[in-house]
Coordinates of C-alpha atoms in Angstrom, one line a residue:
M1 CA 82.2 -4.7 19.3
A2 CA 83.5 -2.0 21.6
L3 CA 81.1 0.4 23.1
I4 CA 81.3 4.1 21.9
A5 CA 82.7 6.3 24.6
N6 CA 80.4 8.9 26.1
T7 CA 82.1 11.9 24.7
P8 CA 80.8 15.2 23.2
T9 CA 81.7 13.9 19.8
S10 CA 79.8 10.6 20.2
S11 CA 76.7 12.4 21.6
F12 CA 76.7 14.7 18.6
L13 CA 76.9 11.7 16.2
V14 CA 74.0 10.0 18.0
L15 CA 72.0 13.2 17.7
I16 CA 72.7 13.4 13.9
C17 CA 71.6 9.8 13.5
F18 CA 68.4 10.4 15.4
L19 CA 67.5 13.5 13.4
T20 CA 68.2 11.7 10.1
F21 CA 66.1 8.7 11.1
S22 CA 63.2 11.0 12.2
S23 CA 63.2 12.9 8.9
L24 CA 62.9 9.6 7.1
C25 CA 59.9 8.6 9.2
T26 CA 58.1 11.9 9.1
T27 CA 55.2 12.1 6.6
T28 CA 54.7 15.5 4.9
I29 CA 51.8 16.6 2.9
E30 CA 52.5 17.8 -0.6
A31 CA 50.9 20.9 -2.0
C32 CA 47.2 20.6 -3.1
H33 CA 46.9 18.8 -6.4
R34 CA 45.9 21.2 -9.1
T35 CA 42.9 19.1 -10.3
D36 CA 41.5 19.1 -6.8
R37 CA 42.1 22.8 -6.3
A38 CA 40.3 23.6 -9.6
A39 CA 37.4 21.4 -8.6
L40 CA 37.0 23.1 -5.2
L41 CA 37.2 26.6 -6.7
D42 CA 34.6 25.6 -9.3
F43 CA 32.4 24.4 -6.4
K44 CA 32.9 27.8 -4.7
S45 CA 32.0 29.6 -7.9
K46 CA 28.6 28.0 -7.9
I47 CA 27.8 29.4 -4.4
T48 CA 26.1 32.8 -4.8
A49 CA 25.8 33.6 -1.1
D50 CA 27.9 32.6 1.8
P51 CA 27.0 34.9 4.7
A52 CA 28.7 32.8 7.3
E53 CA 31.9 32.9 5.2
L54 CA 32.3 29.1 5.3
L55 CA 34.5 29.4 2.2
K56 CA 36.3 32.5 3.1
T57 CA 39.7 30.8 3.3
W58 CA 39.4 29.2 -0.1
N59 CA 41.5 31.3 -2.5
Q60 CA 44.1 30.8 -5.3
S61 CA 47.0 32.2 -3.2
T62 CA 47.0 29.5 -0.4
D63 CA 47.4 25.8 -0.2
C64 CA 44.0 24.0 -0.1
C65 CA 45.5 21.2 2.0
I66 CA 46.8 23.5 4.7
K67 CA 44.9 26.8 4.7
W68 CA 41.4 25.9 3.4
E69 CA 38.9 25.3 6.2
G70 CA 36.9 22.1 5.8
V71 CA 39.5 20.5 3.5
A72 CA 41.8 17.6 4.4
C73 CA 44.4 15.9 2.1
D74 CA 46.4 12.8 2.1
S75 CA 50.2 12.7 1.9
K76 CA 50.2 13.2 -1.8
G77 CA 48.1 16.4 -1.7
R78 CA 44.9 14.7 -2.8
V79 CA 41.7 15.9 -1.2
V80 CA 40.1 13.2 0.9
N81 CA 37.7 15.1 3.1
L82 CA 35.4 18.0 2.3
S83 CA 33.2 19.1 5.2
R84 CA 31.4 22.5 5.1
S85 CA 28.2 21.7 6.9
G86 CA 25.8 24.2 8.4
I87 CA 25.4 24.8 12.1
F88 CA 22.3 24.3 14.1
S89 CA 21.4 27.0 16.5
P90 CA 18.2 27.0 18.6
I91 CA 18.6 30.8 19.0
L92 CA 19.5 32.1 15.6
D93 CA 17.7 31.5 12.4
D94 CA 19.9 30.1 9.7
P95 CA 23.2 30.8 11.5
A96 CA 25.2 29.2 8.7
F97 CA 23.9 28.5 5.2
M98 CA 24.9 28.7 1.5
V99 CA 22.9 29.7 -1.5
G100 CA 23.9 28.0 -4.7
T101 CA 24.1 24.6 -6.6
L102 CA 26.4 21.6 -6.4
S103 CA 29.1 21.8 -9.0
P104 CA 29.6 18.7 -11.2
S105 CA 33.3 19.4 -10.7
L106 CA 33.1 17.7 -7.3
G107 CA 33.2 14.5 -9.3
K108 CA 36.8 15.2 -10.1
L109 CA 37.8 14.8 -6.4
T110 CA 38.6 11.2 -7.2
F111 CA 40.3 10.5 -3.9
L112 CA 37.5 11.9 -1.8
R113 CA 36.4 9.7 1.2
L114 CA 34.0 12.2 3.0
L115 CA 31.7 14.7 1.4
D116 CA 29.7 16.6 4.1
L117 CA 27.5 19.5 2.9
N118 CA 24.6 18.8 5.2
N119 CA 22.3 21.5 6.8
L120 CA 23.4 24.3 4.4
K121 CA 19.6 24.8 4.0
R122 CA 19.6 26.7 0.7
L123 CA 21.6 24.5 -1.7
T124 CA 19.3 23.9 -4.7
G125 CA 19.4 22.2 -8.1
A126 CA 20.0 18.6 -8.9
I127 CA 22.6 16.2 -7.4
P128 CA 25.2 15.9 -10.1
Q129 CA 25.6 12.5 -11.8
E130 CA 29.3 13.1 -11.6
L131 CA 29.3 12.3 -7.8
G132 CA 29.0 8.7 -8.9
K133 CA 32.7 8.9 -9.9
L134 CA 33.8 9.2 -6.3
S135 CA 34.7 5.5 -6.0
H136 CA 36.6 6.0 -2.7
L137 CA 33.7 7.8 -1.0
T138 CA 32.6 6.3 2.4
T139 CA 30.4 9.1 3.7
L140 CA 28.0 11.3 1.7
L141 CA 25.9 13.8 3.6
L142 CA 23.7 16.1 1.6
N143 CA 20.8 16.2 4.0
A144 CA 18.8 19.3 5.1
N145 CA 19.1 21.3 1.9
Q146 CA 16.7 22.1 -1.0
L147 CA 18.1 19.7 -3.6
K148 CA 15.7 18.7 -6.4
G149 CA 15.5 16.0 -9.1
S150 CA 16.1 12.3 -8.7
I151 CA 18.8 10.2 -7.0
P152 CA 21.5 9.7 -9.6
A153 CA 21.7 6.2 -11.1
S154 CA 25.5 6.7 -11.0
F155 CA 25.4 6.2 -7.2
Q156 CA 25.5 2.4 -7.9
N157 CA 29.3 2.9 -8.4
L158 CA 29.8 4.1 -4.8
R159 CA 30.8 0.6 -3.7
K160 CA 32.7 1.8 -0.5
L161 CA 29.9 4.0 0.8
N162 CA 29.1 3.5 4.5
R163 CA 26.8 6.4 5.2
L164 CA 24.3 8.0 2.7
F165 CA 22.1 10.9 4.0
L166 CA 19.9 12.6 1.4
N167 CA 17.0 13.3 3.8
D168 CA 15.1 16.6 4.2
N169 CA 15.4 17.8 0.6
L170 CA 13.0 18.1 -2.3
L171 CA 14.1 15.0 -4.2
S172 CA 11.5 13.3 -6.4
G173 CA 11.0 10.5 -8.9
T174 CA 11.6 6.8 -8.5
V175 CA 14.8 5.4 -6.9
P176 CA 16.9 3.7 -9.6
T177 CA 16.3 -0.1 -9.4
N178 CA 19.9 -1.1 -9.2
V179 CA 21.3 1.9 -7.2
F180 CA 22.0 -0.2 -4.1
Q181 CA 23.3 -3.3 -6.1
H182 CA 26.9 -3.0 -5.0
M183 CA 26.6 -1.1 -1.7
S184 CA 27.4 -4.0 0.5
S185 CA 29.3 -1.8 2.9
L186 CA 26.4 0.7 3.5
S187 CA 25.4 0.8 7.2
E188 CA 23.2 3.9 7.3
L189 CA 20.7 5.0 4.6
D190 CA 18.4 8.0 5.1
C191 CA 16.2 9.4 2.3
S192 CA 13.4 10.6 4.5
E193 CA 11.4 13.8 4.1
N194 CA 11.5 14.0 0.3
Q195 CA 9.0 13.5 -2.5
L196 CA 10.4 10.1 -3.7
S197 CA 7.8 7.8 -5.4
G198 CA 7.5 4.4 -6.9
G199 CA 8.4 1.2 -5.2
I200 CA 11.1 0.5 -2.7
P201 CA 13.9 -0.8 -5.0
S202 CA 14.5 -4.5 -5.1
S203 CA 18.2 -4.0 -4.8
I204 CA 17.7 -3.1 -1.2
D205 CA 18.3 -6.7 -0.3
K206 CA 22.0 -6.3 -1.3
L207 CA 22.6 -3.9 1.6
V208 CA 23.8 -6.8 3.8
S209 CA 25.7 -4.4 6.2
L210 CA 22.7 -2.1 6.7
K211 CA 21.9 -1.1 10.3
R212 CA 19.5 1.8 9.7
I213 CA 17.1 2.6 6.9
D214 CA 14.8 5.7 7.0
F215 CA 12.4 6.3 4.1
H216 CA 9.7 8.1 6.1
Q217 CA 7.6 10.9 4.7
N218 CA 7.8 10.2 1.0
N219 CA 5.4 8.9 -1.6
F220 CA 6.7 5.4 -1.8
S221 CA 4.1 2.9 -2.9
G222 CA 3.9 -0.9 -3.6
S223 CA 4.8 -3.5 -1.0
I224 CA 7.6 -4.0 1.4
P225 CA 10.1 -6.3 -0.4
S226 CA 9.9 -9.8 1.0
T227 CA 13.7 -10.0 0.7
I228 CA 13.9 -7.5 3.5
G229 CA 14.6 -10.5 5.7
H230 CA 18.1 -10.7 4.2
L231 CA 19.1 -7.6 6.1
K232 CA 20.4 -9.5 9.1
N233 CA 22.2 -6.5 10.6
L234 CA 19.1 -4.2 10.5
V235 CA 18.5 -2.3 13.7
Y236 CA 16.2 0.6 12.7
L237 CA 13.5 0.3 10.0
I238 CA 11.5 3.5 9.4
L239 CA 9.0 3.5 6.5
S240 CA 6.2 5.6 8.0
N241 CA 4.2 8.2 6.2
N242 CA 4.2 6.8 2.7
Q243 CA 1.6 4.9 0.6
I244 CA 3.0 1.5 1.1
S245 CA 0.4 -1.3 0.6
G246 CA 0.2 -5.1 0.9
S247 CA 1.0 -7.1 4.0
I248 CA 3.9 -7.0 6.4
P249 CA 6.4 -9.7 5.2
S250 CA 6.7 -12.7 7.4
S251 CA 10.4 -12.6 6.5
M252 CA 10.8 -9.8 9.0
S253 CA 11.0 -12.4 11.7
K254 CA 14.6 -13.0 10.5
L255 CA 15.6 -9.5 11.5
V256 CA 17.0 -10.7 14.8
L257 CA 18.7 -7.4 15.7
L258 CA 15.7 -5.2 14.9
D259 CA 15.3 -2.6 17.7
S260 CA 12.8 -0.1 16.2
C261 CA 10.2 -0.7 13.4
Y262 CA 8.1 2.2 12.2
L263 CA 5.5 1.4 9.6
S264 CA 2.8 3.9 10.5
D265 CA 0.7 6.0 8.2
N266 CA 0.6 3.7 5.2
K267 CA -1.9 1.4 3.5
L268 CA -0.8 -1.9 4.9
T269 CA -3.4 -4.7 5.0
G270 CA -3.6 -8.2 6.3
S271 CA -2.7 -9.5 9.7
I272 CA 0.3 -8.8 11.8
P273 CA 3.0 -11.5 11.6
A274 CA 3.4 -13.6 14.7
L275 CA 6.9 -12.2 15.1
I276 CA 8.5 -9.0 13.8
G277 CA 12.2 -9.2 14.6
S278 CA 13.0 -11.0 17.8
S279 CA 13.3 -10.3 21.5
A280 CA 15.5 -7.3 20.7
L281 CA 12.5 -5.3 19.5
Q282 CA 11.8 -2.1 21.6
F283 CA 9.5 -0.1 19.5
L284 CA 6.8 -1.3 17.1
V285 CA 4.7 1.5 15.5
L286 CA 1.9 0.4 13.1
D287 CA -0.6 3.3 13.5
N288 CA -2.9 4.5 10.8
N289 CA -3.0 1.5 8.4
M290 CA -5.7 -1.0 7.5
L291 CA -4.4 -4.0 9.3
T292 CA -6.9 -6.7 10.3
G293 CA -7.1 -9.8 12.5
K294 CA -5.9 -10.2 16.0
L295 CA -2.9 -9.1 17.9
P296 CA -0.5 -12.1 18.1
K297 CA -0.2 -13.7 21.5
S298 CA 3.4 -14.4 20.6
F299 CA 4.1 -10.7 21.2
G300 CA 4.2 -11.6 24.9
S301 CA 7.7 -12.9 24.2
L302 CA 9.0 -9.5 23.1
T303 CA 10.4 -8.9 26.6
K304 CA 12.4 -5.8 25.7
L305 CA 9.4 -4.0 24.1
L306 CA 9.1 -0.4 25.4
G307 CA 6.3 0.8 23.0
L308 CA 3.6 -0.9 21.0
F309 CA 1.4 1.3 18.9
A310 CA -1.3 0.0 16.5
R311 CA -3.8 2.8 16.6
N312 CA -6.4 3.4 13.9
N313 CA -6.4 0.0 12.2
R314 CA -9.1 -2.7 11.8
L315 CA -7.8 -5.1 14.4
T316 CA -10.3 -7.2 16.4
G317 CA -10.5 -9.8 19.1
K318 CA -9.2 -9.4 22.6
I319 CA -6.1 -7.9 23.9
P320 CA -3.8 -10.9 24.7
S321 CA -3.3 -11.6 28.3
S322 CA 0.3 -12.5 27.4
F323 CA 1.0 -8.7 27.2
G324 CA 1.3 -9.0 31.0
K325 CA 4.7 -10.5 30.4
L326 CA 6.0 -7.4 28.7
R327 CA 7.7 -6.2 31.9
N328 CA 9.5 -3.3 30.2
L329 CA 6.5 -2.0 28.3
Q330 CA 5.9 1.8 28.8
Y331 CA 3.5 2.7 26.0
L332 CA 0.5 0.7 24.8
G333 CA -1.6 2.5 22.2
L334 CA -4.4 0.5 20.6
S335 CA -7.1 3.1 20.1
R336 CA -9.6 3.2 17.2
N337 CA -9.8 -0.5 16.4
G338 CA -12.4 -3.2 17.0
F339 CA -11.1 -4.8 20.2
S340 CA -13.6 -6.3 22.5
G341 CA -13.4 -6.5 26.3
P342 CA -12.5 -7.1 28.9
I343 CA -9.1 -5.5 29.3
P344 CA -6.8 -8.3 30.6
S345 CA -6.2 -7.8 34.3
E346 CA -2.7 -9.3 33.7
L347 CA -1.7 -5.8 32.6
V348 CA -1.6 -4.9 36.3
K349 CA 1.8 -6.7 36.4
L350 CA 3.1 -3.7 34.4
N351 CA 2.3 -1.3 37.2
A352 CA 6.0 -0.4 37.6
T353 CA 6.6 0.4 34.0
L354 CA 3.5 1.2 32.0
K355 CA 3.1 5.0 31.6
T356 CA 0.5 5.3 28.7
L357 CA -2.6 3.2 28.3
D358 CA -4.6 4.3 25.3
L359 CA -7.6 2.0 24.4
S360 CA -10.0 4.7 23.3
F361 CA -12.6 4.1 20.6
N362 CA -12.8 0.4 20.9
P363 CA -16.1 -1.6 21.6
L364 CA -14.7 -2.8 24.9
S365 CA -18.1 -2.5 26.8
L366 CA -16.3 -1.7 30.0
V367 CA -19.2 -0.3 32.0
N368 CA -16.7 0.6 34.8
I369 CA -13.1 1.5 34.7
P370 CA -11.3 -1.7 35.9
I371 CA -10.4 -1.3 39.6
W372 CA -7.0 -2.8 39.1
I373 CA -6.0 0.4 37.1
S374 CA -5.9 2.1 40.5
K375 CA -2.7 0.2 41.2
M376 CA -1.0 1.5 38.1
K377 CA 1.4 4.5 38.0
L378 CA 0.2 5.8 34.7
L379 CA 1.0 9.2 33.1
E380 CA -1.8 8.9 30.5
L381 CA -5.1 7.0 30.7
H382 CA -7.3 7.2 27.6
L383 CA -10.6 5.3 27.6
A384 CA -12.8 7.4 25.3
R385 CA -15.8 5.6 23.9
T386 CA -15.2 2.3 25.6
G387 CA -18.7 1.8 27.1
L388 CA -18.2 3.5 30.5
I389 CA -21.4 4.2 32.4
G390 CA -22.3 6.0 35.6
E391 CA -20.3 8.3 37.9
L392 CA -16.5 8.8 38.1
P393 CA -14.9 6.5 40.7
E394 CA -13.2 8.5 43.5
W395 CA -10.1 6.4 43.3
L396 CA -9.2 8.2 40.1
S397 CA -7.8 11.0 42.3
D398 CA -5.2 8.6 43.7
L399 CA -3.7 8.3 40.2
S400 CA -3.0 12.1 40.1
S401 CA -2.1 12.9 43.7
D402 CA 0.0 15.7 45.0
D403 CA 1.2 13.2 47.6
L404 CA 4.7 12.4 46.5
S405 CA 4.8 9.3 48.6
A406 CA 2.0 7.9 46.4
N407 CA 4.2 8.1 43.3
S408 CA 1.2 8.7 41.1
F409 CA 1.5 11.4 38.4
L410 CA -1.4 11.0 36.0
S411 CA -1.0 13.9 33.5
S412 CA -3.6 13.2 30.8
L413 CA -7.1 11.7 31.4
D414 CA -9.5 11.2 28.5
L415 CA -12.9 9.6 29.3
S416 CA -14.8 11.4 26.5
S417 CA -17.6 10.0 24.4
N418 CA -19.0 7.6 27.0
M419 CA -22.2 7.6 29.1
L420 CA -20.8 9.0 32.3
S421 CA -23.1 11.1 34.3
G422 CA -23.7 12.7 37.6
V423 CA -21.9 15.8 39.0
L424 CA -18.3 16.7 38.4
P425 CA -17.1 15.9 42.0
A426 CA -15.1 18.3 44.2
W427 CA -12.4 15.7 44.5
I428 CA -11.4 16.5 41.0
G429 CA -9.4 19.3 42.6
K430 CA -7.1 16.7 44.2
M431 CA -5.8 15.5 40.8
A432 CA -2.9 18.0 41.1
T433 CA -0.7 16.5 38.3
L434 CA -3.3 16.7 35.6
S435 CA -2.3 18.8 32.6
S436 CA -5.1 17.5 30.2
L437 CA -8.7 16.6 31.2
N438 CA -11.2 15.5 28.5
I439 CA -14.6 14.4 29.7
S440 CA -16.5 15.8 26.8
N441 CA -19.5 14.1 25.1
N442 CA -21.0 12.6 28.3
G443 CA -24.0 13.3 30.5
F444 CA -22.4 15.3 33.4
H445 CA -24.6 18.0 35.0
S446 CA -24.0 20.5 37.7
A447 CA -21.9 23.6 38.0
I448 CA -18.1 23.4 37.8
P449 CA -16.8 22.9 41.3
V450 CA -14.6 25.7 42.5
E451 CA -12.0 23.0 43.5
I452 CA -11.0 22.8 39.8
M453 CA -9.0 25.9 40.4
N454 CA -6.5 23.7 42.3
L455 CA -5.4 22.1 39.1
S456 CA -2.5 24.5 38.8
I457 CA -0.8 22.9 35.8
L458 CA -4.0 22.1 33.7
R459 CA -3.4 23.2 30.1
I460 CA -6.1 21.4 28.2
L461 CA -9.7 21.4 29.5
D462 CA -12.5 19.9 27.3
L463 CA -16.0 19.7 28.7
H464 CA -18.0 20.2 25.6
L465 CA -21.3 18.3 24.9
N466 CA -22.4 17.8 28.5
N467 CA -25.1 19.4 30.6
F468 CA -23.0 21.6 32.8
S469 CA -24.6 24.8 34.1
G470 CA -23.9 27.8 36.2
G471 CA -21.3 30.5 35.7
L472 CA -17.7 30.2 34.6
G473 CA -16.1 31.8 37.6
S474 CA -14.5 28.4 38.6
I475 CA -12.5 28.6 35.3
F476 CA -12.0 32.3 34.5
G477 CA -12.3 33.8 38.0
D478 CA -9.8 35.6 40.0
H479 CA -6.8 33.2 39.6
G480 CA -4.1 35.7 39.3
L481 CA -1.6 34.7 36.6
S482 CA -2.5 31.0 36.8
L483 CA -4.7 31.4 33.7
S484 CA -1.5 31.7 31.6
R485 CA -1.2 28.0 31.7
Y486 CA -4.2 27.2 29.5
S487 CA -3.6 26.4 25.8
F488 CA -7.0 24.8 25.0
I489 CA -10.5 25.3 26.5
D490 CA -13.7 23.9 25.0
L491 CA -16.9 24.5 27.0
S492 CA -19.3 24.4 24.1
Y493 CA -22.7 22.7 24.0
N494 CA -23.5 23.1 27.7
M495 CA -25.9 25.3 29.6
F496 CA -23.4 27.8 31.1
V497 CA -24.8 31.3 31.9
G498 CA -23.6 34.7 32.9
R499 CA -21.2 37.3 31.5
I500 CA -17.5 36.7 30.7
D501 CA -16.7 40.4 30.3
N502 CA -16.5 40.8 34.0
F503 CA -13.5 38.5 34.4
A504 CA -10.5 40.8 34.6
N505 CA -8.0 38.1 34.1
L506 CA -9.0 36.8 30.6
G507 CA -6.1 38.8 29.1
N508 CA -3.6 36.7 31.2
M509 CA -4.3 33.6 29.2
E510 CA -1.2 34.4 27.1
S511 CA -0.6 30.7 26.0
L512 CA -4.2 30.1 24.9
E513 CA -4.6 28.8 21.3
T514 CA -8.2 27.6 21.3
L515 CA -11.2 29.0 23.1
V516 CA -14.6 27.6 22.3
L517 CA -17.7 28.7 24.2
S518 CA -20.4 28.2 21.5
N519 CA -23.9 26.9 22.2
N520 CA -24.3 28.1 25.8
R521 CA -26.4 30.9 27.4
L522 CA -23.7 33.4 27.9
G523 CA -24.3 37.1 27.6
G524 CA -22.7 40.5 28.0
S525 CA -20.1 41.9 25.6
I526 CA -17.2 40.2 23.9
P527 CA -14.2 41.1 26.3
E528 CA -11.7 43.5 24.7
S529 CA -9.1 41.8 26.9
L530 CA -9.2 38.8 24.5
G531 CA -7.3 41.0 22.1
K532 CA -4.2 40.5 24.3
L533 CA -4.1 36.7 23.5
N534 CA -1.5 36.8 20.8
Q535 CA -1.3 33.0 20.5
L536 CA -5.1 32.6 19.9
R537 CA -5.9 30.7 16.7
T538 CA -9.5 29.6 17.3
L539 CA -12.2 31.7 18.9
K540 CA -15.8 30.4 18.7
L541 CA -18.6 32.2 20.6
A542 CA -21.6 31.3 18.4
K543 CA -25.1 30.7 19.6
N544 CA -25.0 32.6 22.8
G545 CA -26.5 36.0 23.8
F546 CA -23.5 38.3 23.4
T547 CA -24.3 41.9 22.8
G548 CA -22.5 45.1 21.7
S549 CA -19.9 45.3 19.0
I550 CA -16.9 43.1 17.9
P551 CA -13.7 44.5 19.4
S552 CA -11.2 45.4 16.7
G553 CA -8.3 44.1 18.7
V554 CA -9.9 40.6 18.9
I555 CA -10.8 40.1 15.2
N556 CA -7.3 41.3 14.2
L557 CA -5.3 39.0 16.4
V558 CA -2.3 38.0 14.2
S559 CA -2.6 34.3 14.9
L560 CA -6.4 34.0 14.6
R561 CA -7.5 31.6 11.9
E562 CA -11.0 30.5 13.1
F563 CA -13.5 33.1 14.3
D564 CA -17.2 32.5 14.8
V565 CA -19.6 34.8 16.5
S566 CA -22.7 33.8 14.6
Y567 CA -26.2 33.8 16.1
N568 CA -25.7 36.3 18.9
K569 CA -27.1 39.8 19.5
L570 CA -24.1 41.7 18.2
T571 CA -24.5 45.1 16.6
G572 CA -22.5 47.7 14.7
K573 CA -20.0 47.7 11.9
I574 CA -17.6 44.7 11.6
P575 CA -14.1 46.1 12.1
P576 CA -11.8 45.9 9.1
H577 CA -9.7 42.7 9.4
T578 CA -7.0 41.0 7.3
T579 CA -7.9 37.4 7.8
P580 CA -10.7 36.5 5.4
F581 CA -13.3 35.0 7.7
P582 CA -16.5 33.8 5.9
A583 CA -19.9 35.4 6.2
A584 CA -21.1 32.4 8.1
S585 CA -18.9 33.5 11.0
F586 CA -21.1 36.6 11.5
K587 CA -24.6 35.5 10.3
G588 CA -27.5 35.5 12.7
N589 CA -26.7 38.9 14.2
S590 CA -29.3 41.2 12.8
G591 CA -27.4 44.3 13.9
L592 CA -24.1 43.5 12.3
C593 CA -23.0 44.9 8.9
D594 CA -20.1 45.5 6.5
S595 CA -17.7 43.0 5.0
P596 CA -18.2 40.1 4.7
L597 CA -21.8 40.9 5.4
P598 CA -23.8 43.5 3.4
P599 CA -22.7 47.1 3.8
C600 CA -24.1 49.2 6.7
K601 CA -27.0 51.4 5.9
T602 CA -26.3 55.1 5.9
A603 CA -28.8 57.5 7.5

């Protein structure tokens, strides 16, 4: 076949052929289908307020497939995506929301694959049963609204669903038993932060593709289905903050991909299975249950574990020495159990990784803080009520040094409710990285060393129930603006003396939320400068020797919720106040009168 000569005519013919071929290959979207248009307009009609104008472009005169924001269609003009979600802004309150209900007409969008109406904040009413007709739906996001009622039983028809987010609403009632029966494609399920009740539906074992399930903060009861072991693809299991009872199923050992398991704040009983998931597990949270028995030694094989929390249970025995093999462990929280000592010294092998060690309120009978802890690089050390006796070891200051080469940054130290005694040493001022210090309920005596002023980032200071004496200049003295760092101070039940109204900087404690000075020997007047503390929620000055009147600016602080000045020497009329403090907050002051005490006597 002869080649076509390169002439103007031949080039024109080639161009015509190219344009013809291109037109055949180009896909065009037809006009919006009238059924879908009507359904969308009916949805809009049920929205009574749209201040962000998310539906502004939706009108009769334009093509919903081309002009309507948040709407996408296929080549035949059928709506396949509807996405009008709210916008999160850390600066503005409710930057995008809608007021209204979900129209049942949404069920007529029979080609819909994505329905995203999340975070609109003020959508109310029930979820329409008609949404169960959306057989092509793969993504349904209705989270962060105010939807009520139950989860529709018709959802069992959503066989192609991949993601279902109903969390952060007001949904209630039981979950229909067979609702998950045919959702074999579902990979993410979130119904958390609702008011759902009843048992976890047995059909959950049909979710063979499920990677993440989150049911936390509901009212689910009953046991964890033993068939949960069928969910071989499960990575995240979050069932915390419910009323789930029974034991932890041993079948969970089959969840070989499980990364995070949160079962805290339930009513779980029995022992902890030897294995939960496999070596993939990174977080195991079992706090606030009624679990018994010992911690499995086999947990030492969970080499990827980052956090293990089993606080406030009824566990006993010793902490397994095999935990020293958890070379990636950063958080170990076992407080409020019945563990006995000693703490296994093998934990020192975690000196490069472990950041939090919380063993408080266990009968460990430690006597002394184990010296090997001095080799750790902890951020938090909590050993409250563990049987400690005697004076504080000076090596503690090495855990919280301002020497960067030491690489020690202890931020929180809790040694409360022990039998520690002696003076509070001056070297406490070297613990420059401390932001929280709790040595309450011990036998310390002495004045507070002036060196405590060196703790420039200390926010929480709890010294209550000791025998401290002297004045409070080391805490409230002339520190400039550094007092603004404090959020919590409790110095009650000691023997502090002197006046606090002569400290000019009390008004600088702008972040302070709690100030408790009760049961001391303090005197003078209640400082008016406390009326500048707009964050203050708790102020307790009971059982001291305060005189004068109650400053109006103090008792009327907007945030104040607890106020107690009982058993002092205060006089005068109690200033009018909006928060209804009980009469007990003022009793024991013979010179005080007026509401909530008896009226003042007139001359």
